[in-house]
mmCIF file of C-alpha atoms and ligand atoms in Angstrom:
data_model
loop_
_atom_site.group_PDB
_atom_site.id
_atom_site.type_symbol
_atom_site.label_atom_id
_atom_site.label_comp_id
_atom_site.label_asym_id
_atom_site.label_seq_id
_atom_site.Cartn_x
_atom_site.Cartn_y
_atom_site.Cartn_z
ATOM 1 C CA UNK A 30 -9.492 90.652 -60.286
ATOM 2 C CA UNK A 31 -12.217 90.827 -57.842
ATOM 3 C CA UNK A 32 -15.563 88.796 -58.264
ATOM 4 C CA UNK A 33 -17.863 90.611 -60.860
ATOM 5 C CA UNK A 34 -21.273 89.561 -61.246
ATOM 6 C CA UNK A 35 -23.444 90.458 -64.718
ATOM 7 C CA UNK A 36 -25.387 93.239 -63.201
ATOM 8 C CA UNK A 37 -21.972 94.704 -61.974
ATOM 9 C CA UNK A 38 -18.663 94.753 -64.064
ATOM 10 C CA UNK A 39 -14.984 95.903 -63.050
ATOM 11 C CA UNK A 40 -12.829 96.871 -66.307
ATOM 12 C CA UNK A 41 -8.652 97.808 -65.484
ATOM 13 C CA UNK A 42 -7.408 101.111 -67.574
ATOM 14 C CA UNK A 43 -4.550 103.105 -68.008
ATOM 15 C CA UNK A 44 -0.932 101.560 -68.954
ATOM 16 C CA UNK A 45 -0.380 100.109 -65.075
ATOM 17 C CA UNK A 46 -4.154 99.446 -64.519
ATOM 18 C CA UNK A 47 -4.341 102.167 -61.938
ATOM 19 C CA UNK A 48 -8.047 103.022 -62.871
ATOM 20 C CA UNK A 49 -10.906 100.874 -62.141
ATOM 21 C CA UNK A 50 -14.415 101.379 -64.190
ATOM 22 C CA UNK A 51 -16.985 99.837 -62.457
ATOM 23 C CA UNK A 52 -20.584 99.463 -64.240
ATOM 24 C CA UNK A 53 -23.970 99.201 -63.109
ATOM 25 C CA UNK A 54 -25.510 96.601 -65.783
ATOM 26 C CA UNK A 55 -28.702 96.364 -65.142
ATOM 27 C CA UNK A 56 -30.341 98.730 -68.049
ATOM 28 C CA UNK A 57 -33.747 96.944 -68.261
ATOM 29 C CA UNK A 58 -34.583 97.916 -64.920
ATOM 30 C CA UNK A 59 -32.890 101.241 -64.894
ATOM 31 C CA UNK A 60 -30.043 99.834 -62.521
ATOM 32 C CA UNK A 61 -32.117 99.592 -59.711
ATOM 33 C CA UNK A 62 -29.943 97.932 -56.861
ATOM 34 C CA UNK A 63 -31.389 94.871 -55.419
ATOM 35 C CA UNK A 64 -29.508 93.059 -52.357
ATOM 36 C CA UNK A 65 -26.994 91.125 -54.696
ATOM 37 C CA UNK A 66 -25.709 94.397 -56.579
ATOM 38 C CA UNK A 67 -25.789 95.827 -53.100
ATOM 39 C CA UNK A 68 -23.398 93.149 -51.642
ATOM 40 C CA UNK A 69 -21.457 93.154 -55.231
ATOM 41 C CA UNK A 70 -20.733 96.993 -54.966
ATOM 42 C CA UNK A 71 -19.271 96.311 -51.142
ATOM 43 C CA UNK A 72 -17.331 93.161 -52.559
ATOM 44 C CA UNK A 73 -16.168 95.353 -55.838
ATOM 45 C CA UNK A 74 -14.091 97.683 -53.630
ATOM 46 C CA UNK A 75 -13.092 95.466 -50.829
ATOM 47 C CA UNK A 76 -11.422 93.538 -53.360
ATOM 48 C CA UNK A 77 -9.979 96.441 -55.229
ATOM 49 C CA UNK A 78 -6.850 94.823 -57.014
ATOM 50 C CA UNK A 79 -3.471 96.788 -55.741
ATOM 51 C CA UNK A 80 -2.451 98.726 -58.947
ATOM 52 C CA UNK A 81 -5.878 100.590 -59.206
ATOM 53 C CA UNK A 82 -5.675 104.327 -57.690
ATOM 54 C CA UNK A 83 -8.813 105.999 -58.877
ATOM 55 C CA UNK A 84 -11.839 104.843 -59.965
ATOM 56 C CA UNK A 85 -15.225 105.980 -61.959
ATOM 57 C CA UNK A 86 -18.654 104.290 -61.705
ATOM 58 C CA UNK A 87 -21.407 104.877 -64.176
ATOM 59 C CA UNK A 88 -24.549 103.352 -65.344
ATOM 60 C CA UNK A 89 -25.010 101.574 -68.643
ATOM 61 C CA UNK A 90 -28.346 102.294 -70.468
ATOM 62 C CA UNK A 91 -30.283 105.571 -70.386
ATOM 63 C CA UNK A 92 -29.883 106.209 -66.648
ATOM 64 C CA UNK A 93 -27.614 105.749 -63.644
ATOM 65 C CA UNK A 94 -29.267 104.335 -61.630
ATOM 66 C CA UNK A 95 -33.197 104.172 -60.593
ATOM 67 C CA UNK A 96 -32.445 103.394 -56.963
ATOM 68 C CA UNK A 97 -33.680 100.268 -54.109
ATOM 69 C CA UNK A 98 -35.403 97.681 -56.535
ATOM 70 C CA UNK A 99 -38.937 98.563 -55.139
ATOM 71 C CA UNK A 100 -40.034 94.437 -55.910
ATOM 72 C CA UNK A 101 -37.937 93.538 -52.822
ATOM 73 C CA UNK A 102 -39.163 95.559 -51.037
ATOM 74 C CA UNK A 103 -42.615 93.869 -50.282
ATOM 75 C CA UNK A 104 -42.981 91.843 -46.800
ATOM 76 C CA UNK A 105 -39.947 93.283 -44.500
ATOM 77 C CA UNK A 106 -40.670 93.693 -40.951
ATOM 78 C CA UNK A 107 -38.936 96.110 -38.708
ATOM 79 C CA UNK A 108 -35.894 94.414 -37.757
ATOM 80 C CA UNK A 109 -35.250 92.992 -41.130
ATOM 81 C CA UNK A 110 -35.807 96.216 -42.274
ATOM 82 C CA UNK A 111 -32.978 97.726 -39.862
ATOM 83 C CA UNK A 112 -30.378 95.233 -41.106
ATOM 84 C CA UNK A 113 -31.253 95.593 -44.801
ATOM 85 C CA UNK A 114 -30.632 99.591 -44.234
ATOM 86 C CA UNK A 115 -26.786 98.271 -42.353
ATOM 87 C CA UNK A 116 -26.132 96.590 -45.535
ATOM 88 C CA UNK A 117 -26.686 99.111 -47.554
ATOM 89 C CA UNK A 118 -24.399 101.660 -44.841
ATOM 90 C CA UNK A 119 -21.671 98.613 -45.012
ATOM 91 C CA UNK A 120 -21.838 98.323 -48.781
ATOM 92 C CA UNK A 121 -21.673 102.395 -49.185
ATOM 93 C CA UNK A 122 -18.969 103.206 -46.445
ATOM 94 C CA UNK A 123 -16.775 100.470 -48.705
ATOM 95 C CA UNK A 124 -17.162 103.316 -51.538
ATOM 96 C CA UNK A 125 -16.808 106.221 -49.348
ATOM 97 C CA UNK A 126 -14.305 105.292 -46.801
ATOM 98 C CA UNK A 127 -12.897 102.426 -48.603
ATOM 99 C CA UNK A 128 -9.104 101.830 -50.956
ATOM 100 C CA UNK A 129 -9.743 104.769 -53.234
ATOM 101 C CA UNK A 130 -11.255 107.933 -54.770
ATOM 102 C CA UNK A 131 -14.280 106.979 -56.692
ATOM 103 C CA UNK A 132 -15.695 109.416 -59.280
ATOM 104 C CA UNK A 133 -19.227 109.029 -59.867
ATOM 105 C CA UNK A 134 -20.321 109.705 -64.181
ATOM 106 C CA UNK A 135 -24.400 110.614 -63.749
ATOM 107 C CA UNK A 136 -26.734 111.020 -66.156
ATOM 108 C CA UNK A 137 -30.256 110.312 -66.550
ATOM 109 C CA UNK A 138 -32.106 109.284 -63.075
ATOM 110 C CA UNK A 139 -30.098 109.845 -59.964
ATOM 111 C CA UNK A 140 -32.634 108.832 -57.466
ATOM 112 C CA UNK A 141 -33.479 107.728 -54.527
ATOM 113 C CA UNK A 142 -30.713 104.985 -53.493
ATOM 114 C CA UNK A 143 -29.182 105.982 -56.481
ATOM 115 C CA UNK A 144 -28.326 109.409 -55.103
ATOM 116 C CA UNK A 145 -27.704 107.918 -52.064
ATOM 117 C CA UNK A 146 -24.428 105.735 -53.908
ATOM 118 C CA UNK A 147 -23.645 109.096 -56.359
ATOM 119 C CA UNK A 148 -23.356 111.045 -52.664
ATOM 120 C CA UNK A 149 -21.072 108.015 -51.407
ATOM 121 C CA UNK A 150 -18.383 108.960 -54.132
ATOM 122 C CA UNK A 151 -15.723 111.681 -53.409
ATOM 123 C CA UNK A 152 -16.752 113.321 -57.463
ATOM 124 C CA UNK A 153 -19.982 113.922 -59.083
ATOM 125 C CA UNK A 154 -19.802 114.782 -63.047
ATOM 126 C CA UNK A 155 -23.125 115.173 -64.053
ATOM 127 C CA UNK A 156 -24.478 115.390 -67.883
ATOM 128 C CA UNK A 157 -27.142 117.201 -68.876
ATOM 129 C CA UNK A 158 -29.623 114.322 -69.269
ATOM 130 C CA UNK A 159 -28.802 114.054 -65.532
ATOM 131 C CA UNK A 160 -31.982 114.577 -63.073
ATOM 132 C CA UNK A 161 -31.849 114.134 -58.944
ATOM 133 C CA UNK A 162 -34.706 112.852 -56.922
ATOM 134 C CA UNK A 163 -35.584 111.372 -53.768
ATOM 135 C CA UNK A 164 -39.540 109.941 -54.577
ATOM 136 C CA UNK A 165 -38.584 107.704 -50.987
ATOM 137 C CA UNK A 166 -40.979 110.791 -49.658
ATOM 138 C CA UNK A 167 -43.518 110.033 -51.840
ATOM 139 C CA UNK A 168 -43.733 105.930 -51.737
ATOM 140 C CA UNK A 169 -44.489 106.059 -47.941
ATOM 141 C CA UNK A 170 -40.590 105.101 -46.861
ATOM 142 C CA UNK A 171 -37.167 106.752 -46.081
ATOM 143 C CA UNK A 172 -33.917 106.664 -47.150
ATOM 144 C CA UNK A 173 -31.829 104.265 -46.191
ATOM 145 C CA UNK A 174 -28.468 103.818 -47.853
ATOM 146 C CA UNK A 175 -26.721 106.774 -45.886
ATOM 147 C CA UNK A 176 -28.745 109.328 -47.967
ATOM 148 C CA UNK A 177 -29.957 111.212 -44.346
ATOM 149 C CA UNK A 178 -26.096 111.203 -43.619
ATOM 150 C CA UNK A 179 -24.583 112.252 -46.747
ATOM 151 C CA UNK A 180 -26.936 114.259 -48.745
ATOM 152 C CA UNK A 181 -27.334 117.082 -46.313
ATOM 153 C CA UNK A 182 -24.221 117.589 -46.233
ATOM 154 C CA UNK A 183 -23.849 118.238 -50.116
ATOM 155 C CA UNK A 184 -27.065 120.162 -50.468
ATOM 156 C CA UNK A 185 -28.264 121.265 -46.597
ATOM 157 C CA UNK A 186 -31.291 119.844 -44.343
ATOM 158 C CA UNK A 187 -33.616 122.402 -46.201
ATOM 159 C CA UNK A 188 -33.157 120.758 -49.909
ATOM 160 C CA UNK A 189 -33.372 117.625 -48.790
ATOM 161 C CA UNK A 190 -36.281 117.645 -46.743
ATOM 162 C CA UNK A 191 -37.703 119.564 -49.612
ATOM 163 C CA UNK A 192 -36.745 117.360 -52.351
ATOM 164 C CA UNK A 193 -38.623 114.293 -50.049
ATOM 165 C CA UNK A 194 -41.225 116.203 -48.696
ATOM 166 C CA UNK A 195 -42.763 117.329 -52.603
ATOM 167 C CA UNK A 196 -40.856 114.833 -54.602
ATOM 168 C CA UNK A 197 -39.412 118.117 -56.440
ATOM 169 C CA UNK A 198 -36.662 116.579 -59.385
ATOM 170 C CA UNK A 199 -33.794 118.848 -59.896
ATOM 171 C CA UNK A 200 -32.083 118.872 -63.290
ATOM 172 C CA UNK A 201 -28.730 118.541 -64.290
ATOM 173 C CA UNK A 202 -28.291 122.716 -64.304
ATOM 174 C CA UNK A 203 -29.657 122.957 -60.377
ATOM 175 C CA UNK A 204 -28.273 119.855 -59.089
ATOM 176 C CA UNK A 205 -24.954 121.223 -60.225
ATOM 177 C CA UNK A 206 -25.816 125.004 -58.784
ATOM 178 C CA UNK A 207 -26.778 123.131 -55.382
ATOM 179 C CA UNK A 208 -23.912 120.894 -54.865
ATOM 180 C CA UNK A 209 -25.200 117.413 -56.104
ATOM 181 C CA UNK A 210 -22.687 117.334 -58.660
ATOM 182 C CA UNK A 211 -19.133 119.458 -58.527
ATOM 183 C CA UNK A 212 -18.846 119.131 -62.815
ATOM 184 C CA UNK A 213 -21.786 119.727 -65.201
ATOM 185 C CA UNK A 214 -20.754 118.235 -69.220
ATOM 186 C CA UNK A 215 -22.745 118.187 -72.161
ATOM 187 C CA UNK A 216 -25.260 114.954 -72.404
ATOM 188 C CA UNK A 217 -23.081 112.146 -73.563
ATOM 189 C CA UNK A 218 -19.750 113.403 -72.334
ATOM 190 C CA UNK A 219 -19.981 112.506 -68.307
ATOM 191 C CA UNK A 220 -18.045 109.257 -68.535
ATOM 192 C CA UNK A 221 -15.211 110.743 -70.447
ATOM 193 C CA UNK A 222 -14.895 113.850 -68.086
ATOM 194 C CA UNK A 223 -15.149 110.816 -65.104
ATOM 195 C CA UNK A 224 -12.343 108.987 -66.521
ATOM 196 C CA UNK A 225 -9.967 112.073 -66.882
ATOM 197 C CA UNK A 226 -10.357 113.523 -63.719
ATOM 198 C CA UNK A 227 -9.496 109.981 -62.281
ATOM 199 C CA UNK A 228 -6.678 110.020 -64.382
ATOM 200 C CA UNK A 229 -5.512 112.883 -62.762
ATOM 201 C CA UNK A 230 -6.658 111.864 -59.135
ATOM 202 C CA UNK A 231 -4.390 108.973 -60.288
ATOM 203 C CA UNK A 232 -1.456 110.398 -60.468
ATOM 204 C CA UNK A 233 -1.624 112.233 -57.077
ATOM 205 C CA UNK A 234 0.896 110.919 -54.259
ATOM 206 C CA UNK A 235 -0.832 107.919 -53.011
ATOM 207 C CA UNK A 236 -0.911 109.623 -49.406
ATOM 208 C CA UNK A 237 -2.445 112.983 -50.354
ATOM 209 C CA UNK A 238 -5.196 110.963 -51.384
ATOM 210 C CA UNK A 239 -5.471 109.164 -48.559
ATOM 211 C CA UNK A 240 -5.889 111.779 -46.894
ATOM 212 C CA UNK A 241 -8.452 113.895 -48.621
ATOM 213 C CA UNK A 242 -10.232 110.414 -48.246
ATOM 214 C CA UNK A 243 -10.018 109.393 -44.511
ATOM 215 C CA UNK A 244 -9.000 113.016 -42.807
ATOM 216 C CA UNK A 245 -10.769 115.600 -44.508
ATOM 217 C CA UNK A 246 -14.468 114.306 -43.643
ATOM 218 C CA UNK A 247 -13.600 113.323 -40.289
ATOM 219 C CA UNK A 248 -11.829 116.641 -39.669
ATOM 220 C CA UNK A 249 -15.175 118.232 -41.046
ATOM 221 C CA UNK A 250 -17.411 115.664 -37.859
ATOM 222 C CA UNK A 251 -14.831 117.468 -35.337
ATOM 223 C CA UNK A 252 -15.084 120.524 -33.588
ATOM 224 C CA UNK A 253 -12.747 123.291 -34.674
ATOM 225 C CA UNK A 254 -10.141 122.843 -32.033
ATOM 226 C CA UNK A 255 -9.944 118.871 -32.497
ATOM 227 C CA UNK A 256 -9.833 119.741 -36.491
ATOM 228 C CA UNK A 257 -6.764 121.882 -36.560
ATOM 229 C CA UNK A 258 -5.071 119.430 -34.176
ATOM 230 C CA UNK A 259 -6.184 116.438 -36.606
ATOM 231 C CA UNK A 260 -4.929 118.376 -39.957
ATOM 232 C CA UNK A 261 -1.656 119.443 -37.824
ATOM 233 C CA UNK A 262 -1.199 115.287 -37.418
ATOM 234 C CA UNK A 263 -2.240 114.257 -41.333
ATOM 235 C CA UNK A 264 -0.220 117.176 -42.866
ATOM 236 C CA UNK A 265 2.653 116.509 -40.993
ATOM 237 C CA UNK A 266 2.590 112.739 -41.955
ATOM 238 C CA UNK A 267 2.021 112.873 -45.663
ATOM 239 C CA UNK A 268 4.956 115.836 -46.123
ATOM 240 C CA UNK A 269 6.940 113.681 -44.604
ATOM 241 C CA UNK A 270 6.363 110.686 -47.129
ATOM 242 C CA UNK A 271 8.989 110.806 -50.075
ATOM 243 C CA UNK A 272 7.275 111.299 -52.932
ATOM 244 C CA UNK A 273 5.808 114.573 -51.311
ATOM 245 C CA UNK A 274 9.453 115.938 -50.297
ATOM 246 C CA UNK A 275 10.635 115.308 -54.359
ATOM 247 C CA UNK A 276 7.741 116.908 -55.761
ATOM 248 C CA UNK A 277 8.114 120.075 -54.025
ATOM 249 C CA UNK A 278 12.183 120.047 -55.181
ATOM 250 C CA UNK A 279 11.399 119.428 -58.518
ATOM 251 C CA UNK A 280 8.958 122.515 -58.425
ATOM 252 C CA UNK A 281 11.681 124.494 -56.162
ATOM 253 C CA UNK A 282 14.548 123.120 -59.272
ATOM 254 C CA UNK A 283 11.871 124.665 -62.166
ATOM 255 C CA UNK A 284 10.921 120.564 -63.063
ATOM 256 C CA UNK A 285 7.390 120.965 -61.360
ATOM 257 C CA UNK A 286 4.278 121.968 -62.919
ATOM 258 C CA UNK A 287 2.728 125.459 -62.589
ATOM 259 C CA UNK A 288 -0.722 126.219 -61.559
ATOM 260 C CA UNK A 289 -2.227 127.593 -64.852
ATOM 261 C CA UNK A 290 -5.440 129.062 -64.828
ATOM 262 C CA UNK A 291 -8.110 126.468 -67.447
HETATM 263 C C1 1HE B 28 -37.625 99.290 -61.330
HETATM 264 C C2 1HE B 28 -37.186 100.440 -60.638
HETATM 265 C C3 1HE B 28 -36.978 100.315 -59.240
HETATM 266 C C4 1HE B 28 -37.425 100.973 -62.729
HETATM 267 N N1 1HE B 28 -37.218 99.101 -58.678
HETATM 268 N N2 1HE B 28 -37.857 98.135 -60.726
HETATM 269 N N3 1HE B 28 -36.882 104.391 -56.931
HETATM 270 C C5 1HE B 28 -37.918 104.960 -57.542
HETATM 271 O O1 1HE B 28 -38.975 105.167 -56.977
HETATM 272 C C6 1HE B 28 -37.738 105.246 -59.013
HETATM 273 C C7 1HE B 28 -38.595 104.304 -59.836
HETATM 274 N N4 1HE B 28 -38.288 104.354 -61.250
HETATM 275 C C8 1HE B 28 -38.706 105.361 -62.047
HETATM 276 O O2 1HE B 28 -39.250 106.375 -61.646
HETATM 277 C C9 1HE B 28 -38.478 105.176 -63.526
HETATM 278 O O3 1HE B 28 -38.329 103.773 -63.763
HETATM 279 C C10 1HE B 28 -37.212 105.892 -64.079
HETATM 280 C C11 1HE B 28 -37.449 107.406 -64.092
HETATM 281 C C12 1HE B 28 -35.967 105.563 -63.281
HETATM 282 C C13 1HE B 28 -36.950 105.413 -65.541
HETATM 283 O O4 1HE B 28 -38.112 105.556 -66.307
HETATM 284 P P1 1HE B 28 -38.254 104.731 -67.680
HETATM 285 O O5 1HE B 28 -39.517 105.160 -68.323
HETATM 286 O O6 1HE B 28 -36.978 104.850 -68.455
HETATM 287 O O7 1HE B 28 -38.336 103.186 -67.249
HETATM 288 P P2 1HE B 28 -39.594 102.346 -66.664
HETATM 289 O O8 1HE B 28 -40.464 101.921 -67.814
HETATM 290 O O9 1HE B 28 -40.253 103.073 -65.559
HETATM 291 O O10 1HE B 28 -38.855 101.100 -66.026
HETATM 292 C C14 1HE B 28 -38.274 100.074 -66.822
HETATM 293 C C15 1HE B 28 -38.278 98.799 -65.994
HETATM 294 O O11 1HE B 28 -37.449 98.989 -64.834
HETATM 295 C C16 1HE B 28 -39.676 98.461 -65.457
HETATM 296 O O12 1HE B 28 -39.735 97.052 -65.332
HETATM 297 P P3 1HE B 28 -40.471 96.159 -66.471
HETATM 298 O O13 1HE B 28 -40.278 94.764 -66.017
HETATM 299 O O14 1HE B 28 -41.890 96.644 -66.451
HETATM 300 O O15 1HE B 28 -39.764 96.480 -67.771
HETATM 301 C C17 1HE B 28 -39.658 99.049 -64.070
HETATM 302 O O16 1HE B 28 -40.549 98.419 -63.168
HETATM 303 C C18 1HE B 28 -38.228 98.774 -63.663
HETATM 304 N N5 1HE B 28 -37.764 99.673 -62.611
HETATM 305 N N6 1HE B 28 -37.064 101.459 -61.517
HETATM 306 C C19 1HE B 28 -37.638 98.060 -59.409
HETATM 307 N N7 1HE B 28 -36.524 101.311 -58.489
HETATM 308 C C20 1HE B 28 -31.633 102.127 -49.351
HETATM 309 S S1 1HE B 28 -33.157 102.770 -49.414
HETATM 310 C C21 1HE B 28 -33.333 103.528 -50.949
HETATM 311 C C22 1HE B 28 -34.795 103.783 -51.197
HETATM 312 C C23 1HE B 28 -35.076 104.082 -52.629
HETATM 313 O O17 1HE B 28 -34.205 104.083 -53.464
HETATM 314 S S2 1HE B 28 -36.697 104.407 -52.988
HETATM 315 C C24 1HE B 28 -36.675 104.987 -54.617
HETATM 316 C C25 1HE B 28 -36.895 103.893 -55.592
#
C-alpha cells in the first residue's frame, strides 16, 4: 500500500483490488492543496500497488477541491516560484501520464488548481452541485499546475482566457456543455457514476488502456503525418497482445458482447 497521509487517503475495491479511491481529506479548508498534498498526490500514484487498474479521486466534504492553499502562498520569489509551479507539473503528469486511468468525481468547487488536477484525469463526472472557476485571474497570479496546458485543450484558448480574465463560474450544466466534464449526474450521485465507469475502464485489456493513456495525447501534440504513423505503431502492438486476439474470437464465436445502444 503506498504511503497515505490524513489529508490524502488510498482505499483498494473490487474482488482483486483493481480499483484505487483516492480522497482529498481536507474538508475544513475545502481541500485546498498545499505542498504536502501536492507531493502526496505524486507519491499516491507513483506507488500505485500492481493489482489496481482504474482509479477515481473525489473530494470529501461539500466540495472537491478549492485549489493552491492561498496561506502558502505569501513570500515566494521568482525562482522559488518557478520550482513550486515544476512540482505541481511533476505531481500532475504522475496523474496524467502515470500507471493508470484516473476518473475524476466533481462536485461543488472545481477551481483554480483544483481544475487544474480534475483536467489532469483522463474522466470528469460532474454533479450538479459541481461549479468551475479559475479566480487565479482575479487574485493577481496565474495558473500553475498545468492548467495553461491542459485546460485549453478541454474547453479552447477563448473560455479559458475568459473564465480568468472576468472570473466568470460555470455550473455543472455549462461545464458539462463545454467540455470540463464528459458525464453530468444528479447532486450526490458523482462518486458512484466515478466508481462504475472505472469498473468498466477496469476490465479493459491492460494494453488498450495503455494506450488511450500514453498514445492518444501524444498522437494529438503530432502533426497529422507523424500521427497516423504513431497510431499505425500502437495499434499494431496492442492487437498483437493476447488478450486482444481472444477477445475478438470470442466475439467472431458469438461469446463476445454486443454494442447495445444505453
Ligand atoms: C482556503 C482555500 C484556499 C478555502 N486556500 N484556504 N483558490 C481560490 O481562490 C478559491 C478560494 N476559496 C473559495 O472561494 C471558497 O473557500 C470556496 C468557494 C471554495 C468554498 O466556500 P465556503 O464558504 O464553503 O468555505 P470558506 O468559508 O470560504 O472556507 C472554509 C475554510 O477553508 C476557510 O478557512 P478558516 O480557517 O477560516 O475556516 C478558508 O480560508 C479555507 N480555504 N479555500 C487556503 N484556496 C498551481 S497554481 C493554482 C493557483 C490557484 O489554485 S489560485 C485559486 C485558489
Amino acid at each position: 500500500m503506498p504511503i497515505q497521509t490524513n489529508d490524502l487517503t488510498i482505499e483498494l475495491r473490487g474482488d482483486e483490488e483493481q480499483i484505487a479511491l483516492i480522497t482529498l481529506n481536507r474538508p475544513t479548508k475545502r481541500n485546498a492543496l498545499n505542498d504536502g498534498l501536492v507531493l502526496a498526490i505524486r507519491d499516491i500514484f507513483q506507488g500505485m500497488p500492481h493489482s489496481v487498474r482504474a482509479a477515481v479521486i473525489h473530494g470529501n466534504g461539500d466540495h472537491f477541491c478549492a485549489g493552491l492553499d492561498l496561506s502558502e502562498l505569501s513570500e515566494r520569489n521568482a525562482a522559488a516560484g518557478v520550482h513550486h509551479s515544476r512540482m505541481w507539473h511533476h505531481a500532475l503528469d504522475q496523474v496524467e501520464r502515470g500507471p493508470v486511468p484516473v476518473v475524476a468525481a466533481l462536485h461543488g468547487a472545481v477551481v483554480g488548481g483544483g481544475l487544474e488536477l480534475a483536467s489532469a484525469c483522463h474522466i470528469r463526472v460532474a454533479d450538479a452541485s459541481a461549479f468551475f472557476a479559475l479566480p487565479e485571474g482575479s487574485r493577481g497570479i496565474f495558473v500553475g499546475g498545468g492548467g495553461s496546458v491542459r485546460i485549453p485543450r478541454l474547453i479552447g484558448t477563448a473560455r479559458m482566457a475568459d473564465m480568468m480574465f472576468t472570473g466568470r463560474v460555470l455550473g455543472a450544466e455549462e461545464g458539462e456543455r463545454v467540455g470540463l466534464a464528459q458525464y453530468l449526474v444528479p447532486q450526490g450521485t458523482a462518486l458512484e457514476k466515478a466508481l462504475e465507469l472505472a469498473t468498466r475502464i477496469a476490465s479493459n485489456a491492460p494494453l488498450t488502456n495503455y494506450a488511450l493513456m500514453q498514445a492518444l495525447p501524444r498522437i494529438a501534440d503530432q502533426t497529422a503525418d507523424h500521427g497516423f504513423f504513431t497510431e499505425a505503431l500502437i495499434s499494431a502492438i496492442v492487437q498483437d497482445a493476447p488478450e486482444a486476439k481472444a477477445r475478438v474470437r470470442e466475439f467472431l464465436e458469438g461469446r463476445g458482447p454486443k454494442v447495445k445502444k444505453q
